[in-house]
Amino acid sequence: MKHQFVMMSDKPGEGEDTSVVVKTRPKTQRPPLYKVLLLNDDYTPMEFVVHVLERFFGMNHAQAFEIMLTVHKKGLAVVGVFSHEIAETKVTQVMDFAQRHQHPLQCTMERE
């Protein structure tokens, strides 16, 4: 299908303008991203950590189990990277959930 563009003007002789105006937009910067980290402790059960990863970070059981082992062995693990607002929400959700279940699990965020 061919498109035809016709320039219309009220004033005679003005339909001949073929100049094109190009607007340049300033390049918008992406907002900074934040890593959400789970920290190891000696009291929170491994099953609870797996449940948190599945529930709040959408991981399947195998993924959650691997990350939980990383937290256990290395002391911490990045469990996701998000915008500031989402990272903050995830940290709050995890911390509230852990407190409600009387576990000392710690979740933090840091700029990527």
PDB file of N, CA, C and O in Angstrom, residues 20-27:
ATOM      1  N   VAL A  20      12.023  20.139   6.206  1.00  0.00           N
ATOM      2  CA  VAL A  20      11.569  19.251   7.261  1.00  0.00           C
ATOM      3  C   VAL A  20      12.130  19.759   8.578  1.00  0.00           C
ATOM      4  O   VAL A  20      13.313  20.068   8.679  1.00  0.00           O
ATOM      5  N   VAL A  21      11.277  19.835   9.565  1.00  0.00           N
ATOM      6  CA  VAL A  21      11.726  20.256  10.891  1.00  0.00           C
ATOM      7  C   VAL A  21      11.941  18.997  11.721  1.00  0.00           C
ATOM      8  O   VAL A  21      11.043  18.179  11.860  1.00  0.00           O
ATOM      9  N   VAL A  22      13.149  18.844  12.213  1.00  0.00           N
ATOM     10  CA  VAL A  22      13.466  17.685  13.040  1.00  0.00           C
ATOM     11  C   VAL A  22      13.703  18.182  14.459  1.00  0.00           C
ATOM     12  O   VAL A  22      14.569  19.023  14.686  1.00  0.00           O
ATOM     13  N   LYS A  23      12.914  17.661  15.374  1.00  0.00           N
ATOM     14  CA  LYS A  23      13.096  18.038  16.777  1.00  0.00           C
ATOM     15  C   LYS A  23      14.009  17.014  17.434  1.00  0.00           C
ATOM     16  O   LYS A  23      13.780  15.822  17.314  1.00  0.00           O
ATOM     17  N   THR A  24      15.047  17.508  18.078  1.00  0.00           N
ATOM     18  CA  THR A  24      15.919  16.581  18.798  1.00  0.00           C
ATOM     19  C   THR A  24      15.552  16.633  20.262  1.00  0.00           C
ATOM     20  O   THR A  24      15.476  17.709  20.852  1.00  0.00           O
ATOM     21  N   ARG A  25      15.308  15.471  20.818  1.00  0.00           N
ATOM     22  CA  ARG A  25      14.984  15.385  22.238  1.00  0.00           C
ATOM     23  C   ARG A  25      16.252  15.100  23.010  1.00  0.00           C
ATOM     24  O   ARG A  25      17.089  14.319  22.556  1.00  0.00           O
ATOM     25  N   PRO A  26      16.387  15.724  24.179  1.00  0.00           N
ATOM     26  CA  PRO A  26      17.560  15.377  24.995  1.00  0.00           C
ATOM     27  C   PRO A  26      17.460  13.910  25.396  1.00  0.00           C
ATOM     28  O   PRO A  26      16.375  13.402  25.647  1.00  0.00           O
ATOM     29  N   LYS A  27      18.612  13.246  25.416  1.00  0.00           N
ATOM     30  CA  LYS A  27      18.619  11.829  25.752  1.00  0.00           C
ATOM     31  C   LYS A  27      18.244  11.665  27.224  1.00  0.00           C
ATOM     32  O   LYS A  27      18.889  12.232  28.092  1.00  0.00           O
TER      33      LYS A  27
END
